[in-house]
Coordinates of C-alpha atoms and ligand atoms in Angstrom, one line a residue:
X1 CA 0.1 -0.1 0.2
X2 CA 1.1 3.6 -0.7
X3 CA -0.6 6.4 0.3
X4 CA 1.0 9.6 -1.3
X5 CA -1.5 12.3 -0.1
X6 CA -2.2 12.4 3.9
X7 CA -6.0 14.0 2.7
X8 CA -6.9 10.9 0.4
X9 CA -7.5 7.1 0.7
X10 CA -6.2 6.9 -2.5
X11 CA -3.5 4.1 -2.9
X12 CA -0.8 4.7 -5.7
X13 CA -0.6 0.8 -6.2
X14 CA -4.1 0.7 -7.5
X15 CA -5.4 1.7 -10.8
X16 CA -6.2 5.5 -11.5
X17 CA -9.6 6.9 -12.9
X18 CA -9.0 8.1 -16.4
X19 CA -12.6 9.5 -17.0
X20 CA -15.9 10.1 -15.2
X21 CA -19.4 10.2 -16.5
X22 CA -21.4 12.1 -13.9
X23 CA -25.3 12.5 -14.0
X24 CA -27.0 14.0 -11.2
X25 CA -30.5 15.3 -10.2
X26 CA -30.5 18.9 -8.6
X27 CA -33.3 18.3 -6.2
X28 CA -33.7 21.7 -4.3
X29 CA -36.7 20.6 -2.2
X30 CA -34.5 17.9 -0.1
X31 CA -31.0 19.8 -1.0
X32 CA -29.8 16.4 -2.3
X33 CA -28.2 15.4 -5.5
X34 CA -29.3 12.0 -6.8
X35 CA -26.6 10.9 -8.7
X36 CA -24.6 8.3 -10.4
X37 CA -21.0 8.0 -11.6
X38 CA -19.3 5.9 -14.0
X39 CA -15.4 5.4 -13.4
X40 CA -13.4 4.1 -16.3
X41 CA -10.0 3.1 -15.2
X42 CA -6.5 3.6 -17.1
X43 CA -6.1 0.0 -17.0
X44 CA -8.1 -3.1 -15.9
X45 CA -7.2 -4.6 -12.5
X46 CA -8.5 -7.2 -10.1
X47 CA -8.7 -6.3 -6.3
X48 CA -9.5 -3.4 -4.2
X49 CA -10.0 0.0 -5.2
X50 CA -10.1 2.7 -2.7
X51 CA -12.2 6.0 -3.4
X52 CA -12.8 9.1 -1.2
X53 CA -16.3 10.0 0.0
X54 CA -17.7 12.2 2.6
X55 CA -21.3 11.8 3.9
X56 CA -22.4 10.1 0.6
X57 CA -25.2 7.5 0.8
X58 CA -24.3 4.8 -1.5
X59 CA -26.9 2.8 -3.0
X60 CA -24.9 0.5 -5.0
X61 CA -22.2 -0.3 -7.0
X62 CA -22.3 -2.3 -10.4
X63 CA -20.4 -3.2 -13.2
X64 CA -21.3 -2.2 -16.9
X65 CA -23.7 -4.9 -17.2
X66 CA -25.6 -3.9 -14.2
X67 CA -24.3 -6.5 -12.0
X68 CA -23.9 -5.7 -8.3
X69 CA -20.1 -5.2 -7.3
X70 CA -19.1 -6.1 -3.7
X71 CA -18.0 -2.9 -1.5
X72 CA -17.5 -1.8 2.1
X73 CA -18.2 1.8 3.0
X74 CA -15.8 2.3 6.3
X75 CA -16.7 4.5 9.1
X76 CA -16.4 8.3 8.6
X77 CA -12.8 9.6 9.4
X78 CA -12.9 13.4 10.8
X79 CA -10.9 14.7 8.0
X80 CA -10.7 12.2 5.4
X81 CA -14.3 11.2 5.3
X82 CA -15.2 7.5 4.5
X83 CA -13.1 5.1 2.4
X84 CA -15.4 3.2 -0.2
X85 CA -13.5 0.2 -1.0
X86 CA -14.9 -1.5 -4.4
X87 CA -13.8 -5.3 -4.9
X88 CA -12.9 -5.3 -8.8
X89 CA -13.2 -8.5 -10.4
X90 CA -10.6 -9.6 -13.0
X91 CA -10.6 -7.7 -16.2
X92 CA -12.9 -5.0 -14.9
X93 CA -12.4 -1.4 -16.5
X94 CA -15.7 0.3 -15.5
X95 CA -18.1 0.7 -13.0
X96 CA -21.0 2.7 -11.8
X97 CA -21.6 4.2 -8.3
X98 CA -25.4 5.0 -7.7
X99 CA -25.6 7.4 -4.7
X100 CA -27.0 10.6 -3.2
X101 CA -25.5 13.6 -1.6
X102 CA -26.1 14.7 2.1
X103 CA -28.2 18.2 2.9
X104 CA -25.0 19.2 4.6
X105 CA -22.3 18.2 1.9
X106 CA -19.4 20.1 2.7
X107 CA -18.7 21.4 -0.7
X108 CA -22.3 22.2 -1.5
X109 CA -24.2 25.5 -0.4
X110 CA -27.9 25.5 -1.1
X111 CA -29.5 28.7 -1.2
X112 CA -32.8 29.7 -0.9
X113 CA -34.5 32.6 -3.0
X114 CA -34.4 35.4 -0.3
X115 CA -30.5 34.7 -0.3
X116 CA -30.3 35.5 -3.7
X117 CA -29.9 38.9 -5.6
X118 CA -33.3 38.2 -7.4
X119 CA -35.1 36.7 -4.5
X120 CA -37.3 34.4 -6.7
X121 CA -35.3 31.3 -7.4
X122 CA -33.0 29.0 -5.4
X123 CA -29.4 28.6 -6.1
X124 CA -26.9 25.9 -5.5
X125 CA -23.1 26.1 -5.9
X126 CA -20.0 23.9 -5.3
X127 CA -16.6 24.4 -3.7
X128 CA -14.4 21.7 -3.9
X129 CA -10.8 22.7 -3.3
X130 CA -9.1 21.5 -1.1
X131 CA -10.8 18.1 -0.3
X132 CA -14.4 18.7 -0.5
X133 CA -15.1 16.8 -4.1
X134 CA -15.6 13.8 -2.2
X135 CA -18.8 15.0 -0.7
X136 CA -20.3 15.5 -4.3
X137 CA -18.8 12.5 -6.2
X138 CA -16.8 9.3 -5.0
X139 CA -13.6 9.6 -6.3
X140 CA -9.7 9.5 -5.7
X141 CA -9.6 13.1 -4.5
X142 CA -5.9 14.0 -4.6
X143 CA -4.6 16.4 -7.1
X144 CA -1.9 13.9 -8.0
X145 CA -4.4 12.5 -10.2
X146 CA -6.2 14.1 -13.2
X147 CA -9.4 13.0 -14.8
X148 CA -11.4 13.8 -17.8
X149 CA -15.3 14.1 -17.3
X150 CA -18.7 14.1 -18.9
X151 CA -21.5 15.5 -16.8
X152 CA -25.4 16.0 -16.9
X153 CA -27.3 17.8 -14.4
X154 CA -30.9 17.6 -14.3
X155 CA -32.5 21.0 -12.7
X156 CA -35.9 22.8 -12.7
X157 CA -36.6 24.0 -16.3
X158 CA -36.5 28.0 -14.9
X159 CA -32.7 27.7 -14.1
X160 CA -29.8 27.3 -15.8
X161 CA -26.6 25.1 -14.9
X162 CA -23.0 26.4 -15.3
X163 CA -19.9 24.0 -14.9
X164 CA -16.3 24.6 -15.2
X165 CA -16.2 22.4 -18.2
X166 CA -17.3 23.0 -22.1
X167 CA -20.9 23.2 -22.7
X168 CA -22.4 20.7 -24.9
X169 CA -26.3 21.2 -25.0
X170 CA -29.6 21.6 -23.0
X171 CA -32.2 19.4 -23.5
X172 CA -35.8 20.0 -21.7
X173 CA -38.0 17.5 -20.4
X174 CA -41.4 18.4 -18.8
X175 CA -40.6 20.6 -16.0
X176 CA -37.0 19.8 -15.7
X177 CA -34.0 20.6 -18.2
X178 CA -31.0 18.5 -18.6
X179 CA -27.6 20.3 -19.5
X180 CA -24.6 18.5 -20.6
X181 CA -21.0 19.5 -20.2
X182 CA -17.6 17.9 -21.0
X183 CA -14.3 18.4 -19.9
X184 CA -11.9 17.3 -22.4
X185 CA -8.6 18.5 -20.6
X186 CA -7.4 16.4 -17.6
X187 CA -8.0 18.2 -14.4
X188 CA -7.6 17.4 -10.5
X189 CA -10.7 16.6 -8.7
X190 CA -10.6 19.6 -6.9
X191 CA -11.5 21.7 -9.9
X192 CA -14.8 19.9 -10.6
X193 CA -17.2 22.8 -10.0
X194 CA -20.8 23.6 -11.1
X195 CA -23.5 26.2 -9.9
X196 CA -27.3 26.2 -10.8
X197 CA -29.6 29.3 -10.4
X198 CA -31.2 32.1 -12.3
X199 CA -28.2 33.0 -14.3
X200 CA -27.5 35.0 -17.5
X201 CA -24.6 35.6 -19.8
X202 CA -22.9 38.9 -21.1
X203 CA -20.2 38.8 -23.5
X204 CA -17.0 40.4 -22.5
X205 CA -14.5 39.4 -25.5
X206 CA -13.8 37.0 -27.9
X207 CA -13.0 34.2 -25.3
X208 CA -14.8 35.6 -22.1
X209 CA -18.3 36.2 -21.0
X210 CA -19.7 36.7 -17.5
X211 CA -22.6 35.2 -15.8
X212 CA -24.5 36.4 -13.2
X213 CA -28.1 36.8 -11.7
X214 CA -29.9 39.2 -14.3
X215 CA -30.0 41.9 -11.5
X216 CA -26.2 42.0 -11.3
X217 CA -25.2 41.5 -14.8
X218 CA -24.8 44.9 -16.0
X219 CA -22.9 45.9 -13.1
X220 CA -20.8 42.8 -13.2
X221 CA -19.9 43.0 -17.1
X222 CA -18.7 46.5 -16.4
X223 CA -16.4 45.7 -13.7
X224 CA -14.9 42.9 -15.5
X225 CA -14.8 44.5 -19.1
X226 CA -11.0 44.5 -18.8
X227 CA -10.8 40.6 -18.9
X228 CA -9.6 40.1 -22.5
X229 CA -6.7 42.6 -22.0
X230 CA -5.8 40.6 -19.0
X231 CA -5.8 37.6 -21.0
X232 CA -3.4 38.8 -23.5
X233 CA -1.2 40.3 -20.9
X234 CA -1.2 36.8 -19.1
X235 CA -0.4 34.9 -22.4
X236 CA 2.5 37.3 -23.5
X237 CA 3.9 36.4 -20.0
X238 CA 3.1 32.7 -19.5
X239 CA 2.5 31.4 -23.0
X240 CA -0.8 30.4 -24.9
X241 CA -3.7 30.2 -22.8
X242 CA -4.7 26.3 -22.7
X243 CA -8.4 26.2 -21.7
X244 CA -10.1 27.8 -24.6
X245 CA -12.4 30.2 -23.0
X246 CA -12.0 32.4 -19.8
X247 CA -15.5 32.9 -18.3
X248 CA -16.6 34.4 -15.0
X249 CA -19.3 33.6 -12.7
X250 CA -20.3 36.2 -10.0
X251 CA -21.6 34.4 -7.2
X252 CA -23.7 35.0 -4.4
X253 CA -22.4 37.2 -1.4
X254 CA -22.0 34.0 0.7
X255 CA -19.2 32.1 -1.5
X256 CA -16.7 31.7 0.8
X257 CA -13.6 33.0 -1.1
X258 CA -12.7 36.0 -3.2
X259 CA -12.3 33.7 -6.4
X260 CA -11.8 30.3 -7.1
X261 CA -10.1 29.2 -10.4
X262 CA -12.3 26.6 -11.7
X263 CA -11.1 26.2 -15.3
X264 CA -12.7 28.0 -18.1
X265 CA -15.4 29.4 -15.3
X266 CA -13.6 31.3 -12.7
X267 CA -16.0 31.9 -9.8
X268 CA -16.0 35.4 -8.2
X269 CA -17.3 37.1 -4.8
X270 CA -19.7 39.6 -5.6
X271 CA -17.7 42.0 -3.3
X272 CA -15.5 42.5 -6.4
X273 CA -18.1 44.6 -7.8
X274 CA -17.2 48.2 -6.4
X275 CA -18.0 50.5 -9.7
X276 CA -14.2 51.2 -10.3
X277 CA -12.4 48.1 -10.8
X278 CA -10.0 48.6 -8.2
X279 CA -10.3 44.6 -6.9
X280 CA -9.7 43.2 -10.3
X281 CA -6.3 41.9 -9.1
X282 CA -8.6 39.0 -7.9
X283 CA -9.6 38.2 -11.6
X284 CA -6.0 38.5 -12.6
X285 CA -5.0 36.1 -9.6
X286 CA -7.7 33.5 -10.9
X287 CA -6.8 33.9 -14.5
X288 CA -2.8 33.1 -13.4
X289 CA -4.1 29.8 -12.1
X290 CA -4.8 28.7 -15.5
X291 CA -1.1 28.1 -15.4
X292 CA 0.1 27.8 -12.1
X293 CA -2.2 25.5 -10.4
X294 CA -4.7 24.2 -13.0
X295 CA -1.8 23.1 -15.9
X296 CA 0.9 22.8 -13.2
X297 CA -0.6 21.6 -10.0
X298 CA 0.6 21.0 -6.3
X299 CA 0.7 17.2 -5.6
X300 CA -1.1 17.7 -2.2
X301 CA -2.1 20.4 0.4
X302 CA 1.3 19.9 1.9
X303 CA 2.8 21.6 -1.2
X304 CA -0.1 24.1 -1.7
X305 CA 2.5 27.2 -2.1
X306 CA 3.5 25.7 -5.5
X307 CA -0.3 26.7 -6.5
X308 CA -0.5 30.0 -4.6
X309 CA 2.8 31.4 -4.2
X310 CA 3.5 31.0 -8.0
X311 CA 0.0 32.5 -8.5
X312 CA 0.4 35.3 -6.8
X313 CA 4.0 35.8 -8.2
X314 CA 2.0 35.5 -11.7
X315 CA -1.0 37.6 -10.5
X316 CA 1.5 40.7 -9.8
X317 CA 3.6 40.3 -13.1
X318 CA 0.0 40.8 -14.8
X319 CA -0.9 43.8 -12.5
X320 CA 2.6 45.1 -13.4
X321 CA 2.2 44.7 -17.3
X322 CA -1.3 46.4 -17.3
X323 CA -0.9 49.1 -14.2
X324 CA 2.6 49.5 -13.8
X325 CA 5.4 48.7 -11.1
X326 CA 3.8 51.2 -8.5
X327 CA 0.8 49.4 -8.5
X328 CA 2.2 46.0 -8.3
X329 CA 4.4 47.2 -5.6
X330 CA 1.5 48.5 -3.6
X331 CA 0.1 44.9 -3.6
X332 CA 3.3 43.6 -2.7
X333 CA 2.9 45.8 0.2
X334 CA -0.4 44.7 1.1
X335 CA 0.6 41.1 0.7
X336 CA 3.7 41.6 3.3
X337 CA 1.5 43.0 5.8
X338 CA -0.9 40.1 5.2
X339 CA 2.2 37.7 5.8
X340 CA 3.0 39.2 8.9
X341 CA -0.4 38.9 10.6
X342 CA -0.8 35.2 9.6
X343 CA 2.6 34.5 10.9
X344 CA 1.7 36.3 14.3
X345 CA -1.6 34.2 14.3
X346 CA 0.3 31.0 13.7
X347 CA 2.9 31.6 16.4
X348 CA 1.9 28.6 18.2
X349 CA 2.0 26.4 15.4
X350 CA 5.3 27.5 13.5
X351 CA 5.3 24.3 11.7
X352 CA 2.5 25.7 9.5
X353 CA 4.7 28.6 8.5
X354 CA 7.3 27.1 6.5
X355 CA 6.2 26.8 2.7
X356 CA 6.6 23.0 2.5
X357 CA 4.0 21.6 5.5
X358 CA 3.3 18.1 6.8
X359 CA -0.4 17.7 7.0
X360 CA -1.1 14.3 8.3
X361 CA -4.1 14.6 10.6
X362 CA -4.4 18.3 10.0
X363 CA -7.5 19.7 8.0
X364 CA -6.1 21.7 5.0
X365 CA -9.0 24.2 5.6
X366 CA -7.6 24.8 9.1
X367 CA -3.9 25.3 8.1
X368 CA -5.2 27.7 5.1
X369 CA -3.4 31.1 5.8
X370 CA -1.8 33.8 3.6
X371 CA 1.6 32.2 4.2
X372 CA 1.7 30.0 1.2
X373 CA 0.7 32.8 -0.8
X374 CA 2.9 35.4 0.2
X375 CA 6.1 33.7 1.7
X376 CA 5.9 31.8 -1.6
X377 CA 5.6 34.9 -3.5
X378 CA 8.7 36.3 -1.5
X379 CA 10.7 33.3 -2.4
X380 CA 9.9 33.3 -6.1
X381 CA 10.7 37.3 -5.9
X382 CA 14.1 36.6 -4.5
X383 CA 14.8 33.9 -7.1
X384 CA 13.9 36.4 -10.0
X385 CA 16.0 39.1 -8.2
X386 CA 18.9 36.6 -7.9
X387 CA 18.7 35.3 -11.5
X388 CA 17.4 38.4 -13.2
X389 CA 14.2 38.8 -14.8
X390 CA 14.9 37.2 -18.2
X391 CA 16.6 34.2 -16.9
X392 CA 13.8 33.7 -14.3
X393 CA 11.1 34.4 -17.1
X394 CA 12.8 31.7 -19.1
X395 CA 13.0 29.5 -16.0
X396 CA 9.2 29.9 -15.4
X397 CA 8.4 29.0 -19.3
X398 CA 10.2 25.9 -18.9
X399 CA 8.9 24.9 -15.3
X400 CA 5.3 25.4 -17.1
X401 CA 6.4 23.3 -20.2
X402 CA 7.8 20.7 -18.2
X403 CA 5.4 19.9 -15.7
X404 CA 2.1 21.0 -17.8
X405 CA -0.9 18.6 -16.8
X406 CA 0.9 17.3 -14.0
X407 CA 1.3 17.6 -10.3
X408 CA 4.6 18.2 -8.3
X409 CA 5.9 18.2 -5.0
X410 CA 8.0 20.7 -3.4
X411 CA 11.2 18.5 -3.5
X412 CA 10.4 18.1 -7.3
X413 CA 10.4 21.6 -7.6
X414 CA 13.9 22.3 -5.9
X415 CA 15.7 19.6 -8.0
X416 CA 14.3 21.2 -11.1
X417 CA 15.4 24.6 -9.8
X418 CA 18.7 23.5 -9.0
X419 CA 19.1 22.1 -12.6
X420 CA 17.7 25.0 -14.3
X421 CA 19.0 27.9 -12.1
X422 CA 22.3 26.5 -10.7
X423 CA 23.1 28.1 -7.4
X424 CA 20.1 30.1 -7.2
X425 CA 18.3 28.5 -4.5
X426 CA 21.3 28.6 -2.3
X427 CA 21.9 32.2 -2.9
X428 CA 18.4 33.1 -1.7
X429 CA 18.5 30.6 1.1
X430 CA 15.5 28.8 -0.2
X431 CA 15.9 26.2 2.5
X432 CA 14.8 29.1 5.1
X433 CA 11.6 29.7 2.9
X434 CA 10.7 26.0 2.2
X435 CA 11.7 24.3 5.8
X436 CA 11.9 27.0 8.4
X437 CA 9.3 29.4 10.2
X438 CA 9.2 33.0 9.6
X439 CA 10.6 35.2 6.9
X440 CA 14.2 35.3 6.5
X441 CA 15.9 38.5 7.0
X442 CA 17.2 39.1 3.4
X443 CA 13.6 38.7 1.9
X444 CA 12.7 41.3 -0.8
X445 CA 10.8 44.0 0.4
X446 CA 8.5 46.2 -2.2
X447 CA 9.5 49.8 -2.8
X448 CA 7.7 52.6 -4.3
X449 CA 7.2 56.4 -3.9
X450 CA 3.6 56.0 -3.1
X451 CA 4.9 53.7 -0.3
X452 CA 7.1 56.0 1.1
X453 CA 4.5 58.7 1.3
X454 CA 2.2 56.5 3.1
X455 CA 4.8 55.5 5.7
X456 CA 5.5 59.3 6.5
X457 CA 1.6 59.4 7.4
X458 CA 1.5 56.6 9.5
X459 CA -0.8 57.1 12.4
X460 CA -1.7 60.6 11.4
X461 CA -4.8 62.0 9.8
X462 CA -4.1 62.6 6.2
X463 CA -5.7 66.1 4.8
X464 CA -8.2 66.0 2.0
X465 CA -5.6 67.4 0.0
X466 CA -3.0 64.7 0.9
X467 CA -5.3 61.8 0.2
X468 CA -7.2 62.9 -2.7
X469 CA -5.7 60.6 -5.1
X470 CA -5.2 57.7 -2.9
X471 CA -6.5 54.5 -4.7
X472 CA -8.5 51.8 -2.4
X473 CA -5.2 49.6 -2.3
X474 CA -3.5 53.0 -0.6
X475 CA -6.4 53.4 2.0
X476 CA -6.1 49.6 2.7
X477 CA -2.3 50.0 3.4
X478 CA -2.8 53.4 5.7
X479 CA -5.7 51.6 7.6
X480 CA -3.6 48.5 8.0
X481 CA -0.7 50.4 9.4
X482 CA -2.6 52.4 12.1
X483 CA -0.7 52.0 15.3
X484 CA -2.4 49.4 17.8
X485 CA -3.0 52.2 20.3
X486 CA -4.7 54.8 18.0
X487 CA -7.0 56.8 20.0
X488 CA -10.7 57.0 19.2
X489 CA -11.0 60.6 18.0
X490 CA -8.5 59.6 15.0
X491 CA -11.1 57.1 13.9
X492 CA -13.8 59.9 14.4
X493 CA -11.9 62.4 12.4
X494 CA -11.4 59.7 9.6
X495 CA -14.8 59.0 9.3
X496 CA -16.2 62.5 9.4
X497 CA -13.4 63.4 6.8
X498 CA -13.4 60.4 4.4
X499 CA -16.6 58.4 5.0
X500 CA -15.0 55.2 5.5
X501 CA -17.8 53.5 6.9
X502 CA -19.6 53.9 3.9
X503 CA -16.8 52.6 1.6
X504 CA -17.7 50.4 -1.3
X505 CA -14.8 48.8 -1.4
X506 CA -15.0 45.6 0.7
X507 CA -11.0 45.4 1.6
X508 CA -11.0 49.0 2.6
X509 CA -14.2 48.8 4.5
X510 CA -12.8 45.3 6.4
X511 CA -9.6 47.3 7.1
X512 CA -11.5 50.3 8.4
X513 CA -13.7 48.2 10.7
X514 CA -11.2 45.9 12.1
X515 CA -9.0 49.0 13.1
X516 CA -12.0 50.7 14.7
X517 CA -13.5 47.8 16.4
X518 CA -9.9 46.9 17.9
X519 CA -9.8 50.6 19.1
X520 CA -13.3 50.5 20.4
X521 CA -14.9 53.1 18.2
X522 CA -18.5 52.2 18.8
X523 CA -19.8 53.4 15.4
X524 CA -18.1 50.6 13.7
X525 CA -20.3 48.0 15.4
X526 CA -23.4 48.7 13.3
X527 CA -21.7 48.5 10.1
X528 CA -20.1 45.3 11.2
X529 CA -23.3 43.9 12.2
X530 CA -25.1 44.5 8.9
X531 CA -21.8 43.6 6.8
X532 CA -21.8 40.0 8.6
X533 CA -25.4 39.3 7.7
X534 CA -24.7 40.1 3.8
X535 CA -21.3 38.6 3.0
X536 CA -19.8 35.3 3.6
X537 CA -16.4 35.8 2.4
X538 CA -13.9 33.9 4.8
X539 CA -11.2 36.6 4.6
X540 CA -13.7 38.9 6.0
X541 CA -15.7 36.9 8.5
X542 CA -12.4 35.6 10.2
X543 CA -10.9 39.0 11.0
X544 CA -14.3 40.3 12.1
X545 CA -15.2 37.5 14.1
X546 CA -11.8 37.5 15.6
X547 CA -11.8 41.3 16.5
X548 CA -15.4 41.1 17.6
X549 CA -14.8 37.8 19.9
X550 CA -11.4 39.2 21.3
X551 CA -13.0 42.0 23.0
X552 CA -15.0 41.5 26.5
X553 CA -17.4 43.7 25.3
X554 CA -18.5 42.5 21.8
X555 CA -18.1 38.5 22.6
X556 CA -21.5 37.8 23.3
X557 CA -22.5 39.9 20.0
X558 CA -20.2 37.9 18.2
X559 CA -22.1 34.7 19.1
X560 CA -25.5 36.1 18.6
X561 CA -24.3 37.2 15.1
X562 CA -23.1 34.0 14.4
X563 CA -26.3 32.4 15.5
X564 CA -28.2 34.6 13.3
X565 CA -26.1 34.5 10.3
X566 CA -24.3 31.2 10.3
X567 CA -27.0 29.4 8.6
X568 CA -26.4 31.6 5.5
X569 CA -22.5 30.9 5.3
X570 CA -21.1 28.3 3.5
X571 CA -20.2 25.1 5.3
X572 CA -16.6 25.6 5.2
X573 CA -17.0 29.1 6.2
X574 CA -19.2 28.2 9.0
X575 CA -16.6 25.7 10.3
X576 CA -14.0 28.6 10.3
X577 CA -16.1 30.9 12.2
X578 CA -16.9 28.3 14.7
X579 CA -13.5 27.5 15.4
X580 CA -12.8 31.2 16.0
X581 CA -15.8 31.5 18.5
X582 CA -14.6 28.3 20.2
X583 CA -11.2 29.5 20.7
X584 CA -12.4 32.8 22.3
Ligands
LIG1 N1 -7.6 28.9 -4.9 C1 -7.9 29.7 -4.1 C2 -9.0 29.6 -3.1 C3 -9.0 28.3 -2.2 C4 -8.0 28.1 -1.5 C5 -10.2 27.6 -2.0 C6 -7.9 27.0 -0.8 C7 -10.1 26.5 -1.2 C8 -8.8 26.2 -0.5 C9 -8.0 31.3 -4.9 O1 -7.1 31.1 -5.9 C10 -7.5 32.2 -4.0 O2 -6.4 32.4 -3.6 N2 -8.3 33.1 -3.8 C11 -8.2 34.5 -3.0 C12 -7.8 35.6 -4.3 C13 -6.6 36.4 -3.5 C14 -5.4 35.9 -3.3 C15 -6.5 37.3 -5.0 C16 -9.2 34.9 -2.0 O3 -10.0 34.1 -2.0 O4 -9.1 35.7 -1.2
LIG2 ZN1 -5.3 31.4 -5.6

């Protein structure tokens, strides 16, 4: 037996699935998928085959002729879920599992009509990264393995199903519709994704359209109208785009992430819609994953930095190409602040602050932080500085060409970098980034004129003149740099002058609310309460619930708000907030 991924029952000595054919009926009444999936293996082989499942009710497992196959569904383990072991008879290459999902499936969020923008129709979506695909489909849920798939979703006729795959056709049968999709490129299982709801498309360019509830469509299209320029900038940096289309899906506000790089159909939080395109770096980030993550994939959550560190690096290169080095330096500075606060947060778990982690017995959702993103970014920046940009760009292209449609480990990355850029890893002390806690002293630090101006104003209230052309990123940096002991009247003056409590930019708003709450500035409480009832993005829930529950005065409010709104968060976000409240 060889278990190469601590988060999967997959045994590397067993055959791998080559393709999946998935059929599911979406039942909003019972909040279940009634489904069956046919696995076709890469090769026929007799003996046990282990699949990952979580909270699936298995009806039966049958061969291609419909004859039952023996199987055992083991009791559920805390992080992994239940192993489904199927006994394969000699010569078998194909089998079908018939099952239904649980209403609380960890990848799925079922929204009632009042939880949507239009208020008329229900909505369902999936979020499978890191290890939630198993709550939707029984499969080998490890990114080491890639699968192609077809899918057919049966839905109420008034709704539209979208998938991170290529659309084939829609058929209508009575009150239902069936939408057929196909994913011709092999993808790791965590990239399986779909949504069902009242959705309409608008074209953004030759390779992109945006999907949203009709009520949000125009605003979304306006916000994301630059996507084609972004695609072309990314291609000139990283080579041809391999996924044919780059469509966007505007999610309901409870979506737990800023964005999710589902291939061909990136999922985006509606909090990016600010009216001024100030948060489109998230689109650049998800687009960059088309190369780093979706094409070249981390072999397990222990190597997550290979996905996210590379992607933050690529995101900032796209930003630099489109908006110039000052803007990408500001984002680098924001990243550094996020890194420092994550290191502070994980100070009791230094082993989770190196890039290469060891996660046996650790839930990847709990290990999640900005560290793989921003410490990974710093390592790659250090390598770029040491090698020089032309050589590093060449290295990146060879890396992508070598590992495309494959997964790799940190150790393989190190071997590749030593061969391709001899001496560079030693020069930047890569060992310290990869295997030791904290940030190495020589790490690159972003510099720019605008940053120096901001530094000079730290803790002071800027005049309207001084702040008149600040971008939201500069506001965020300024607010995040406010000293811990800033007196309340500073918050009063800032709000009177700049109306921060009314900010439409959620990054600025949350930076504002967190620092104001920390200082005990009372008017921040009401806005926090409404915000926590509207938005389910974990990046905001965690600091806001965190700062509320850290104060004696507001701890019971935090509990009451979670009681009121928790039902409306995605299961992953709910779990994240529960953890914060339980530790308070
Ligand atoms: N792939 C991640 C989101 C994710 C990570 C989902 C781990 C589940 C498990 C996505 O690409 C991401 O990093 N999103 C960021 C965007 C930001 C870094 C620009 C987010 O959601 O904030
Ligand atoms: Zn990412």
